[in-house]
């Protein structure tokens, strides 16, 4: 049971302009656009997926861009920071790059004895680059300007802000197989040993914190990874047995999903590794074409006219 959750699968956030979002994540941060599709629940808008070469679980950051939506407010009941793992010695490169690209970033800092650099995307989404101990062995996606000695390797962690951490901590420990690794001030670090990377969830306890409001620059949900649909449905029963409401299984074309709101207010998803992003495009061409789920395939002609051009 405790090895059923394999760390983070993906994190989904809300953006304003799709073009700005595409420019920031592919150029400034150097991720690969691994899928260009539409929001299955609102097919007039994009759903953009960025990750490593194949969009491996634990590297995928996805966005719903809604032009003109305006800024949200990060707060309790949501994920408030996304941590990317980077190679040792790369943070000076990133400081220079962020300065040159007018990216807002903080001072070099450390957390749980690991170096980190906080920064924000153009919508104000809070992120950090972290040098993990031990080294992260994942193979990074390279671009012309960002080579393997500096490139991000996928998620290191995410931080959830909560009024009280107890009930959320119980989900992580009792259902997901995480253990409390340490505490720094009001930050509690939970880690699973089921995977080597994307294995950390930090809970930040802010008793008088204001609730977050979802719009541009905020996270929408955090997805945890399971091997396949069989494990997923076992997890569903386990979550239901704790008295929590959870959706039926939903086919997202690139993975199968379940959603539930954990007691601290954060929307959690359980997503399968299968079938992955090569389900409808070859590896070399991921992200190059607008891919539509079959229920929205008839909208292609309109969507190709109305969706903003990227790149
Ligand atoms: Zn999701």
PDB file of C-alpha atoms and ligand atoms in Angstrom:
ATOM      1  CA  UNK A   1       0.000   0.000   0.000  1.00  0.00           C
ATOM      2  CA  UNK A   2       2.625   2.538   1.039  1.00  0.00           C
ATOM      3  CA  UNK A   3       4.425   2.274  -2.326  1.00  0.00           C
ATOM      4  CA  UNK A   4       1.312   2.971  -4.357  1.00  0.00           C
ATOM      5  CA  UNK A   5       1.902   6.698  -4.746  1.00  0.00           C
ATOM      6  CA  UNK A   6       5.047   7.358  -6.791  1.00  0.00           C
ATOM      7  CA  UNK A   7       5.612  11.012  -5.938  1.00  0.00           C
ATOM      8  CA  UNK A   8       4.312  13.869  -8.055  1.00  0.00           C
ATOM      9  CA  UNK A   9       2.843  13.261 -11.510  1.00  0.00           C
ATOM     10  CA  UNK A  10       2.051  16.810 -12.644  1.00  0.00           C
ATOM     11  CA  UNK A  11       1.057  20.218 -11.325  1.00  0.00           C
ATOM     12  CA  UNK A  12      -1.538  22.359 -13.082  1.00  0.00           C
ATOM     13  CA  UNK A  13      -1.649  26.143 -12.858  1.00  0.00           C
ATOM     14  CA  UNK A  14      -3.572  29.013 -14.414  1.00  0.00           C
ATOM     15  CA  UNK A  15      -1.976  31.544 -16.750  1.00  0.00           C
ATOM     16  CA  UNK A  16      -3.031  34.714 -18.557  1.00  0.00           C
ATOM     17  CA  UNK A  17      -1.629  34.996 -22.081  1.00  0.00           C
ATOM     18  CA  UNK A  18      -0.899  31.654 -23.778  1.00  0.00           C
ATOM     19  CA  UNK A  19       1.868  33.214 -25.915  1.00  0.00           C
ATOM     20  CA  UNK A  20       3.654  34.671 -22.887  1.00  0.00           C
ATOM     21  CA  UNK A  21       3.261  31.368 -21.072  1.00  0.00           C
ATOM     22  CA  UNK A  22       4.749  29.455 -24.014  1.00  0.00           C
ATOM     23  CA  UNK A  23       7.675  31.908 -24.291  1.00  0.00           C
ATOM     24  CA  UNK A  24       8.473  31.790 -20.595  1.00  0.00           C
ATOM     25  CA  UNK A  25       8.432  28.028 -20.166  1.00  0.00           C
ATOM     26  CA  UNK A  26      10.072  26.959 -23.427  1.00  0.00           C
ATOM     27  CA  UNK A  27      12.559  29.792 -23.846  1.00  0.00           C
ATOM     28  CA  UNK A  28      13.345  31.351 -20.452  1.00  0.00           C
ATOM     29  CA  UNK A  29      13.047  28.163 -18.399  1.00  0.00           C
ATOM     30  CA  UNK A  30      13.982  25.746 -21.210  1.00  0.00           C
ATOM     31  CA  UNK A  31      11.248  23.124 -20.814  1.00  0.00           C
ATOM     32  CA  UNK A  32       9.833  21.130 -23.697  1.00  0.00           C
ATOM     33  CA  UNK A  33       6.242  21.696 -24.790  1.00  0.00           C
ATOM     34  CA  UNK A  34       5.178  18.043 -24.804  1.00  0.00           C
ATOM     35  CA  UNK A  35       1.495  18.526 -25.575  1.00  0.00           C
ATOM     36  CA  UNK A  36      -0.551  21.287 -27.120  1.00  0.00           C
ATOM     37  CA  UNK A  37      -4.184  20.464 -26.600  1.00  0.00           C
ATOM     38  CA  UNK A  38      -7.345  22.130 -25.313  1.00  0.00           C
ATOM     39  CA  UNK A  39      -8.924  22.226 -21.890  1.00  0.00           C
ATOM     40  CA  UNK A  40     -11.196  19.165 -22.193  1.00  0.00           C
ATOM     41  CA  UNK A  41     -13.811  20.947 -20.025  1.00  0.00           C
ATOM     42  CA  UNK A  42     -13.516  24.283 -21.912  1.00  0.00           C
ATOM     43  CA  UNK A  43     -12.284  23.393 -25.412  1.00  0.00           C
ATOM     44  CA  UNK A  44     -12.070  27.024 -26.626  1.00  0.00           C
ATOM     45  CA  UNK A  45      -8.891  27.415 -24.546  1.00  0.00           C
ATOM     46  CA  UNK A  46      -5.547  25.693 -24.523  1.00  0.00           C
ATOM     47  CA  UNK A  47      -4.181  23.125 -22.144  1.00  0.00           C
ATOM     48  CA  UNK A  48      -0.383  23.294 -22.445  1.00  0.00           C
ATOM     49  CA  UNK A  49       1.947  20.661 -20.986  1.00  0.00           C
ATOM     50  CA  UNK A  50       5.661  21.274 -20.387  1.00  0.00           C
ATOM     51  CA  UNK A  51       8.182  18.689 -19.239  1.00  0.00           C
ATOM     52  CA  UNK A  52      11.297  16.740 -20.120  1.00  0.00           C
ATOM     53  CA  UNK A  53      11.809  15.048 -23.491  1.00  0.00           C
ATOM     54  CA  UNK A  54       8.918  12.619 -23.098  1.00  0.00           C
ATOM     55  CA  UNK A  55       6.897  14.421 -20.461  1.00  0.00           C
ATOM     56  CA  UNK A  56       7.876  11.930 -17.768  1.00  0.00           C
ATOM     57  CA  UNK A  57       5.745  11.846 -14.645  1.00  0.00           C
ATOM     58  CA  UNK A  58       7.335  14.131 -12.080  1.00  0.00           C
ATOM     59  CA  UNK A  59       8.440  16.681 -14.695  1.00  0.00           C
ATOM     60  CA  UNK A  60       5.089  17.899 -16.055  1.00  0.00           C
ATOM     61  CA  UNK A  61       3.822  21.404 -15.410  1.00  0.00           C
ATOM     62  CA  UNK A  62       0.569  22.171 -17.185  1.00  0.00           C
ATOM     63  CA  UNK A  63      -1.370  25.396 -17.729  1.00  0.00           C
ATOM     64  CA  UNK A  64      -4.845  26.551 -18.517  1.00  0.00           C
ATOM     65  CA  UNK A  65      -4.165  29.931 -20.124  1.00  0.00           C
ATOM     66  CA  UNK A  66      -7.144  32.303 -20.133  1.00  0.00           C
ATOM     67  CA  UNK A  67      -6.334  35.627 -21.779  1.00  0.00           C
ATOM     68  CA  UNK A  68      -7.461  38.531 -19.615  1.00  0.00           C
ATOM     69  CA  UNK A  69      -8.433  36.431 -16.593  1.00  0.00           C
ATOM     70  CA  UNK A  70      -6.452  38.737 -14.259  1.00  0.00           C
ATOM     71  CA  UNK A  71      -4.282  37.784 -11.336  1.00  0.00           C
ATOM     72  CA  UNK A  72      -5.342  35.319  -8.667  1.00  0.00           C
ATOM     73  CA  UNK A  73      -4.093  35.304  -5.116  1.00  0.00           C
ATOM     74  CA  UNK A  74      -1.897  32.602  -3.688  1.00  0.00           C
ATOM     75  CA  UNK A  75      -3.059  31.611  -0.226  1.00  0.00           C
ATOM     76  CA  UNK A  76      -4.019  28.813   2.091  1.00  0.00           C
ATOM     77  CA  UNK A  77      -5.808  25.827   0.575  1.00  0.00           C
ATOM     78  CA  UNK A  78      -3.553  25.688  -2.466  1.00  0.00           C
ATOM     79  CA  UNK A  79      -0.107  24.746  -3.691  1.00  0.00           C
ATOM     80  CA  UNK A  80       1.921  27.938  -3.362  1.00  0.00           C
ATOM     81  CA  UNK A  81       5.348  26.959  -4.674  1.00  0.00           C
ATOM     82  CA  UNK A  82       6.709  24.605  -7.315  1.00  0.00           C
ATOM     83  CA  UNK A  83      10.280  23.431  -6.787  1.00  0.00           C
ATOM     84  CA  UNK A  84      12.429  22.330  -9.745  1.00  0.00           C
ATOM     85  CA  UNK A  85      15.592  20.374  -9.279  1.00  0.00           C
ATOM     86  CA  UNK A  86      18.754  21.761 -10.951  1.00  0.00           C
ATOM     87  CA  UNK A  87      22.417  20.645 -11.052  1.00  0.00           C
ATOM     88  CA  UNK A  88      24.921  21.757  -8.414  1.00  0.00           C
ATOM     89  CA  UNK A  89      26.698  24.952  -9.467  1.00  0.00           C
ATOM     90  CA  UNK A  90      23.907  26.146 -11.790  1.00  0.00           C
ATOM     91  CA  UNK A  91      22.253  28.823  -9.641  1.00  0.00           C
ATOM     92  CA  UNK A  92      24.587  31.641 -10.747  1.00  0.00           C
ATOM     93  CA  UNK A  93      23.728  30.848 -14.365  1.00  0.00           C
ATOM     94  CA  UNK A  94      20.037  31.081 -13.479  1.00  0.00           C
ATOM     95  CA  UNK A  95      20.432  34.379 -11.604  1.00  0.00           C
ATOM     96  CA  UNK A  96      22.109  35.907 -14.631  1.00  0.00           C
ATOM     97  CA  UNK A  97      19.544  34.463 -16.990  1.00  0.00           C
ATOM     98  CA  UNK A  98      16.615  35.687 -14.902  1.00  0.00           C
ATOM     99  CA  UNK A  99      18.151  39.175 -14.685  1.00  0.00           C
ATOM    100  CA  UNK A 100      18.658  39.244 -18.467  1.00  0.00           C
ATOM    101  CA  UNK A 101      15.057  38.086 -19.094  1.00  0.00           C
ATOM    102  CA  UNK A 102      13.453  40.470 -16.552  1.00  0.00           C
ATOM    103  CA  UNK A 103      12.298  37.599 -14.371  1.00  0.00           C
ATOM    104  CA  UNK A 104      11.640  38.435 -10.708  1.00  0.00           C
ATOM    105  CA  UNK A 105      13.859  36.360  -8.457  1.00  0.00           C
ATOM    106  CA  UNK A 106      14.975  36.314  -4.821  1.00  0.00           C
ATOM    107  CA  UNK A 107      18.276  36.006  -2.986  1.00  0.00           C
ATOM    108  CA  UNK A 108      20.142  32.700  -2.916  1.00  0.00           C
ATOM    109  CA  UNK A 109      18.848  30.862   0.103  1.00  0.00           C
ATOM    110  CA  UNK A 110      18.775  27.419   1.639  1.00  0.00           C
ATOM    111  CA  UNK A 111      16.099  25.097   2.972  1.00  0.00           C
ATOM    112  CA  UNK A 112      16.732  21.794   4.708  1.00  0.00           C
ATOM    113  CA  UNK A 113      20.398  22.273   3.838  1.00  0.00           C
ATOM    114  CA  UNK A 114      19.718  22.518   0.091  1.00  0.00           C
ATOM    115  CA  UNK A 115      20.478  25.696  -1.912  1.00  0.00           C
ATOM    116  CA  UNK A 116      17.577  27.403  -3.598  1.00  0.00           C
ATOM    117  CA  UNK A 117      16.657  30.365  -5.763  1.00  0.00           C
ATOM    118  CA  UNK A 118      13.046  31.541  -5.786  1.00  0.00           C
ATOM    119  CA  UNK A 119      11.520  33.176  -8.867  1.00  0.00           C
ATOM    120  CA  UNK A 120       8.163  33.973 -10.461  1.00  0.00           C
ATOM    121  CA  UNK A 121       6.790  33.553 -13.964  1.00  0.00           C
ATOM    122  CA  UNK A 122       5.214  36.532 -15.808  1.00  0.00           C
ATOM    123  CA  UNK A 123       1.864  35.858 -14.068  1.00  0.00           C
ATOM    124  CA  UNK A 124       3.459  35.790 -10.607  1.00  0.00           C
ATOM    125  CA  UNK A 125       3.411  31.999 -10.160  1.00  0.00           C
ATOM    126  CA  UNK A 126       5.886  31.220  -7.364  1.00  0.00           C
ATOM    127  CA  UNK A 127       8.631  28.728  -8.140  1.00  0.00           C
ATOM    128  CA  UNK A 128      12.098  27.805  -7.004  1.00  0.00           C
ATOM    129  CA  UNK A 129      15.190  26.126  -8.373  1.00  0.00           C
ATOM    130  CA  UNK A 130      16.696  23.761  -5.833  1.00  0.00           C
ATOM    131  CA  UNK A 131      20.009  21.890  -5.773  1.00  0.00           C
ATOM    132  CA  UNK A 132      19.014  18.543  -4.237  1.00  0.00           C
ATOM    133  CA  UNK A 133      21.091  16.298  -2.034  1.00  0.00           C
ATOM    134  CA  UNK A 134      21.937  13.770  -3.274  1.00  0.00           C
ATOM    135  CA  UNK A 135      22.212  14.774  -6.977  1.00  0.00           C
ATOM    136  CA  UNK A 136      19.234  14.258  -9.252  1.00  0.00           C
ATOM    137  CA  UNK A 137      20.153  11.640 -11.874  1.00  0.00           C
ATOM    138  CA  UNK A 138      17.341  12.424 -14.312  1.00  0.00           C
ATOM    139  CA  UNK A 139      18.362  13.458 -17.826  1.00  0.00           C
ATOM    140  CA  UNK A 140      17.317  17.059 -18.484  1.00  0.00           C
ATOM    141  CA  UNK A 141      15.837  18.406 -21.703  1.00  0.00           C
ATOM    142  CA  UNK A 142      18.344  20.700 -23.396  1.00  0.00           C
ATOM    143  CA  UNK A 143      17.783  23.817 -25.466  1.00  0.00           C
ATOM    144  CA  UNK A 144      20.213  25.937 -27.504  1.00  0.00           C
ATOM    145  CA  UNK A 145      20.795  28.210 -24.495  1.00  0.00           C
ATOM    146  CA  UNK A 146      20.274  25.836 -21.568  1.00  0.00           C
ATOM    147  CA  UNK A 147      22.516  22.784 -21.529  1.00  0.00           C
ATOM    148  CA  UNK A 148      22.530  19.755 -19.244  1.00  0.00           C
ATOM    149  CA  UNK A 149      24.952  21.309 -16.741  1.00  0.00           C
ATOM    150  CA  UNK A 150      22.303  23.922 -15.841  1.00  0.00           C
ATOM    151  CA  UNK A 151      18.931  22.645 -17.125  1.00  0.00           C
ATOM    152  CA  UNK A 152      16.013  21.775 -14.836  1.00  0.00           C
ATOM    153  CA  UNK A 153      15.511  18.032 -14.297  1.00  0.00           C
ATOM    154  CA  UNK A 154      11.878  17.983 -13.252  1.00  0.00           C
ATOM    155  CA  UNK A 155      10.147  18.543  -9.951  1.00  0.00           C
ATOM    156  CA  UNK A 156      11.993  18.548  -6.675  1.00  0.00           C
ATOM    157  CA  UNK A 157       8.939  19.320  -4.528  1.00  0.00           C
ATOM    158  CA  UNK A 158       5.799  21.309  -4.095  1.00  0.00           C
ATOM    159  CA  UNK A 159       4.691  23.422  -1.137  1.00  0.00           C
ATOM    160  CA  UNK A 160       1.089  23.438   0.080  1.00  0.00           C
ATOM    161  CA  UNK A 161      -0.043  26.351   2.258  1.00  0.00           C
ATOM    162  CA  UNK A 162      -2.581  25.365   4.909  1.00  0.00           C
ATOM    163  CA  UNK A 163      -4.286  26.865   7.932  1.00  0.00           C
ATOM    164  CA  UNK A 164      -3.575  23.641   9.805  1.00  0.00           C
ATOM    165  CA  UNK A 165      -1.451  20.824   8.489  1.00  0.00           C
ATOM    166  CA  UNK A 166      -2.749  17.869  10.561  1.00  0.00           C
ATOM    167  CA  UNK A 167      -5.430  16.459   8.290  1.00  0.00           C
ATOM    168  CA  UNK A 168      -3.399  16.965   5.106  1.00  0.00           C
ATOM    169  CA  UNK A 169      -0.377  15.371   6.774  1.00  0.00           C
ATOM    170  CA  UNK A 170      -2.535  12.340   7.579  1.00  0.00           C
ATOM    171  CA  UNK A 171      -3.459  11.925   3.902  1.00  0.00           C
ATOM    172  CA  UNK A 172       0.229  12.026   2.984  1.00  0.00           C
ATOM    173  CA  UNK A 173       1.355   9.603   5.687  1.00  0.00           C
ATOM    174  CA  UNK A 174      -1.614   7.240   6.108  1.00  0.00           C
ATOM    175  CA  UNK A 175      -2.735   6.957   2.467  1.00  0.00           C
ATOM    176  CA  UNK A 176       0.188   8.070   0.290  1.00  0.00           C
ATOM    177  CA  UNK A 177       3.124   6.504   2.148  1.00  0.00           C
ATOM    178  CA  UNK A 178       5.023   9.731   2.949  1.00  0.00           C
ATOM    179  CA  UNK A 179       6.920  10.289   6.199  1.00  0.00           C
ATOM    180  CA  UNK A 180       7.748  13.502   8.041  1.00  0.00           C
ATOM    181  CA  UNK A 181      11.415  14.167   7.350  1.00  0.00           C
ATOM    182  CA  UNK A 182      11.903  17.429   9.213  1.00  0.00           C
ATOM    183  CA  UNK A 183      10.636  20.836  10.207  1.00  0.00           C
ATOM    184  CA  UNK A 184      12.018  24.332   9.622  1.00  0.00           C
ATOM    185  CA  UNK A 185       9.878  26.984  11.295  1.00  0.00           C
ATOM    186  CA  UNK A 186       6.327  26.454  10.029  1.00  0.00           C
ATOM    187  CA  UNK A 187       7.487  24.289   7.085  1.00  0.00           C
ATOM    188  CA  UNK A 188       7.054  20.524   7.489  1.00  0.00           C
ATOM    189  CA  UNK A 189       8.768  18.293   4.939  1.00  0.00           C
ATOM    190  CA  UNK A 190       7.155  15.008   3.887  1.00  0.00           C
ATOM    191  CA  UNK A 191       9.029  12.535   1.678  1.00  0.00           C
ATOM    192  CA  UNK A 192       8.216   9.214   0.065  1.00  0.00           C
ATOM    193  CA  UNK A 193      10.900   6.603  -0.540  1.00  0.00           C
ATOM    194  CA  UNK A 194       8.859   5.006  -3.332  1.00  0.00           C
ATOM    195  CA  UNK A 195      10.724   7.155  -5.904  1.00  0.00           C
ATOM    196  CA  UNK A 196      14.072   8.967  -6.069  1.00  0.00           C
ATOM    197  CA  UNK A 197      12.780  12.295  -7.391  1.00  0.00           C
ATOM    198  CA  UNK A 198       9.685  14.510  -7.204  1.00  0.00           C
ATOM    199  CA  UNK A 199       9.272  12.764  -3.853  1.00  0.00           C
ATOM    200  CA  UNK A 200       8.829  15.785  -1.538  1.00  0.00           C
ATOM    201  CA  UNK A 201       5.736  17.665  -0.369  1.00  0.00           C
ATOM    202  CA  UNK A 202       6.266  20.563   2.038  1.00  0.00           C
ATOM    203  CA  UNK A 203       3.341  21.669   4.196  1.00  0.00           C
ATOM    204  CA  UNK A 204       3.458  25.286   5.331  1.00  0.00           C
ATOM    205  CA  UNK A 205       1.231  25.989   8.327  1.00  0.00           C
ATOM    206  CA  UNK A 206      -0.193  29.544   8.324  1.00  0.00           C
ATOM    207  CA  UNK A 207      -2.981  29.661  10.964  1.00  0.00           C
ATOM    208  CA  UNK A 208      -4.150  33.184  10.091  1.00  0.00           C
ATOM    209  CA  UNK A 209      -3.465  32.837   6.344  1.00  0.00           C
ATOM    210  CA  UNK A 210      -5.953  34.177   3.834  1.00  0.00           C
ATOM    211  CA  UNK A 211      -7.583  31.702   1.468  1.00  0.00           C
ATOM    212  CA  UNK A 212      -6.144  31.652  -2.017  1.00  0.00           C
ATOM    213  CA  UNK A 213      -8.184  32.661  -5.052  1.00  0.00           C
ATOM    214  CA  UNK A 214      -7.662  30.762  -8.307  1.00  0.00           C
ATOM    215  CA  UNK A 215      -6.828  32.887 -11.349  1.00  0.00           C
ATOM    216  CA  UNK A 216      -3.635  33.720 -13.274  1.00  0.00           C
ATOM    217  CA  UNK A 217      -0.420  32.958 -11.411  1.00  0.00           C
ATOM    218  CA  UNK A 218      -1.889  30.372  -9.033  1.00  0.00           C
ATOM    219  CA  UNK A 219      -1.886  26.592  -8.937  1.00  0.00           C
ATOM    220  CA  UNK A 220      -5.092  24.735  -9.685  1.00  0.00           C
ATOM    221  CA  UNK A 221      -4.239  21.225  -8.510  1.00  0.00           C
ATOM    222  CA  UNK A 222      -1.457  18.799  -7.644  1.00  0.00           C
ATOM    223  CA  UNK A 223      -1.444  15.352  -9.260  1.00  0.00           C
ATOM    224  CA  UNK A 224       0.207  12.337  -7.641  1.00  0.00           C
ATOM    225  CA  UNK A 225       1.493   9.461  -9.740  1.00  0.00           C
ATOM    226  CA  UNK A 226       0.399   5.830  -9.722  1.00  0.00           C
ATOM    227  CA  UNK A 227       1.658   2.999 -11.893  1.00  0.00           C
ATOM    228  CA  UNK A 228      -1.594   2.070 -13.603  1.00  0.00           C
ATOM    229  CA  UNK A 229      -5.386   2.034 -13.413  1.00  0.00           C
ATOM    230  CA  UNK A 230      -5.512  -0.979 -11.134  1.00  0.00           C
ATOM    231  CA  UNK A 231      -3.468   0.743  -8.422  1.00  0.00           C
ATOM    232  CA  UNK A 232      -5.457   3.894  -9.077  1.00  0.00           C
ATOM    233  CA  UNK A 233      -8.773   2.197  -8.332  1.00  0.00           C
ATOM    234  CA  UNK A 234      -7.328   0.664  -5.153  1.00  0.00           C
ATOM    235  CA  UNK A 235      -6.317   4.190  -4.081  1.00  0.00           C
ATOM    236  CA  UNK A 236      -9.842   5.367  -4.884  1.00  0.00           C
ATOM    237  CA  UNK A 237     -11.345   2.857  -2.474  1.00  0.00           C
ATOM    238  CA  UNK A 238      -8.816   3.775   0.194  1.00  0.00           C
ATOM    239  CA  UNK A 239      -9.614   7.492  -0.128  1.00  0.00           C
ATOM    240  CA  UNK A 240     -13.359   6.797  -0.059  1.00  0.00           C
ATOM    241  CA  UNK A 241     -12.897   4.678   3.053  1.00  0.00           C
ATOM    242  CA  UNK A 242     -11.678   7.832   4.840  1.00  0.00           C
ATOM    243  CA  UNK A 243     -15.013   9.494   4.096  1.00  0.00           C
ATOM    244  CA  UNK A 244     -13.662  11.743   1.310  1.00  0.00           C
ATOM    245  CA  UNK A 245     -15.544  12.487  -1.909  1.00  0.00           C
ATOM    246  CA  UNK A 246     -13.680  11.434  -5.039  1.00  0.00           C
ATOM    247  CA  UNK A 247     -14.604  11.554  -8.728  1.00  0.00           C
ATOM    248  CA  UNK A 248     -14.996   8.521 -10.956  1.00  0.00           C
ATOM    249  CA  UNK A 249     -12.069   7.712 -13.215  1.00  0.00           C
ATOM    250  CA  UNK A 250     -11.733  10.290 -16.022  1.00  0.00           C
ATOM    251  CA  UNK A 251      -9.867   9.638 -19.280  1.00  0.00           C
ATOM    252  CA  UNK A 252      -7.481  12.562 -19.943  1.00  0.00           C
ATOM    253  CA  UNK A 253      -6.076  10.876 -23.110  1.00  0.00           C
ATOM    254  CA  UNK A 254      -2.476  10.936 -21.751  1.00  0.00           C
ATOM    255  CA  UNK A 255      -3.335   9.524 -18.313  1.00  0.00           C
ATOM    256  CA  UNK A 256      -6.367   8.475 -16.288  1.00  0.00           C
ATOM    257  CA  UNK A 257      -7.407  10.759 -13.447  1.00  0.00           C
ATOM    258  CA  UNK A 258      -9.284  10.859 -10.176  1.00  0.00           C
ATOM    259  CA  UNK A 259      -9.814  14.098  -8.267  1.00  0.00           C
ATOM    260  CA  UNK A 260     -10.542  14.812  -4.637  1.00  0.00           C
ATOM    261  CA  UNK A 261     -10.236  17.803  -2.340  1.00  0.00           C
ATOM    262  CA  UNK A 262      -8.032  17.020   0.611  1.00  0.00           C
ATOM    263  CA  UNK A 263      -9.216  18.293   4.015  1.00  0.00           C
ATOM    264  CA  UNK A 264      -6.894  21.340   3.893  1.00  0.00           C
ATOM    265  CA  UNK A 265      -8.629  22.547   0.718  1.00  0.00           C
ATOM    266  CA  UNK A 266      -6.065  21.635  -1.942  1.00  0.00           C
ATOM    267  CA  UNK A 267      -7.398  19.856  -5.027  1.00  0.00           C
ATOM    268  CA  UNK A 268      -5.506  16.564  -5.391  1.00  0.00           C
ATOM    269  CA  UNK A 269      -5.480  14.297  -8.436  1.00  0.00           C
ATOM    270  CA  UNK A 270      -4.303  10.711  -8.768  1.00  0.00           C
ATOM    271  CA  UNK A 271      -2.913  10.195 -12.305  1.00  0.00           C
ATOM    272  CA  UNK A 272      -1.588   7.084 -14.030  1.00  0.00           C
ATOM    273  CA  UNK A 273       1.754   6.746 -15.822  1.00  0.00           C
ATOM    274  CA  UNK A 274      -0.023   5.192 -18.785  1.00  0.00           C
ATOM    275  CA  UNK A 275      -0.520   5.823 -21.653  1.00  0.00           C
ATOM    276  CA  UNK A 276       1.765   8.906 -21.664  1.00  0.00           C
ATOM    277  CA  UNK A 277       2.282  11.699 -24.184  1.00  0.00           C
ATOM    278  CA  UNK A 278       3.384   9.496 -27.077  1.00  0.00           C
ATOM    279  CA  UNK A 279      -0.156   8.067 -27.226  1.00  0.00           C
ATOM    280  CA  UNK A 280      -1.022  10.282 -30.212  1.00  0.00           C
ATOM    281  CA  UNK A 281       2.288  11.784 -31.446  1.00  0.00           C
ATOM    282  CA  UNK A 282       5.779  10.332 -31.974  1.00  0.00           C
ATOM    283  CA  UNK A 283       8.401  11.336 -29.394  1.00  0.00           C
ATOM    284  CA  UNK A 284      10.295  13.589 -31.806  1.00  0.00           C
ATOM    285  CA  UNK A 285       7.162  15.575 -32.600  1.00  0.00           C
ATOM    286  CA  UNK A 286       5.601  16.021 -29.162  1.00  0.00           C
ATOM    287  CA  UNK A 287       3.919  19.397 -28.827  1.00  0.00           C
ATOM    288  CA  UNK A 288       4.293  20.378 -32.465  1.00  0.00           C
ATOM    289  CA  UNK A 289       0.636  20.003 -33.488  1.00  0.00           C
ATOM    290  CA  UNK A 290      -2.694  20.839 -31.880  1.00  0.00           C
ATOM    291  CA  UNK A 291      -3.933  17.497 -30.550  1.00  0.00           C
ATOM    292  CA  UNK A 292      -7.636  17.126 -29.783  1.00  0.00           C
ATOM    293  CA  UNK A 293      -9.498  14.482 -27.801  1.00  0.00           C
ATOM    294  CA  UNK A 294     -12.077  12.636 -29.883  1.00  0.00           C
ATOM    295  CA  UNK A 295     -15.015  14.405 -28.221  1.00  0.00           C
ATOM    296  CA  UNK A 296     -13.676  17.762 -29.488  1.00  0.00           C
ATOM    297  CA  UNK A 297     -12.174  16.635 -32.810  1.00  0.00           C
ATOM    298  CA  UNK A 298     -15.041  18.224 -34.756  1.00  0.00           C
ATOM    299  CA  UNK A 299     -13.984  21.662 -33.449  1.00  0.00           C
ATOM    300  CA  UNK A 300     -10.556  21.560 -35.112  1.00  0.00           C
ATOM    301  CA  UNK A 301     -11.236  23.972 -37.958  1.00  0.00           C
ATOM    302  CA  UNK A 302     -12.600  26.643 -35.620  1.00  0.00           C
ATOM    303  CA  UNK A 303      -9.964  26.111 -32.950  1.00  0.00           C
ATOM    304  CA  UNK A 304      -7.106  26.416 -35.421  1.00  0.00           C
ATOM    305  CA  UNK A 305      -8.486  29.844 -36.351  1.00  0.00           C
ATOM    306  CA  UNK A 306      -9.335  31.103 -32.867  1.00  0.00           C
ATOM    307  CA  UNK A 307      -6.616  29.750 -30.566  1.00  0.00           C
ATOM    308  CA  UNK A 308      -3.620  32.108 -30.350  1.00  0.00           C
ATOM    309  CA  UNK A 309      -0.524  31.074 -32.316  1.00  0.00           C
ATOM    310  CA  UNK A 310       2.379  30.009 -30.126  1.00  0.00           C
ATOM    311  CA  UNK A 311       6.048  30.643 -30.824  1.00  0.00           C
TER     312      UNK A 311
HETATM  313 ZN1  LIG B   1      -4.290  17.370 -13.626  1.00  0.00          ZN
END
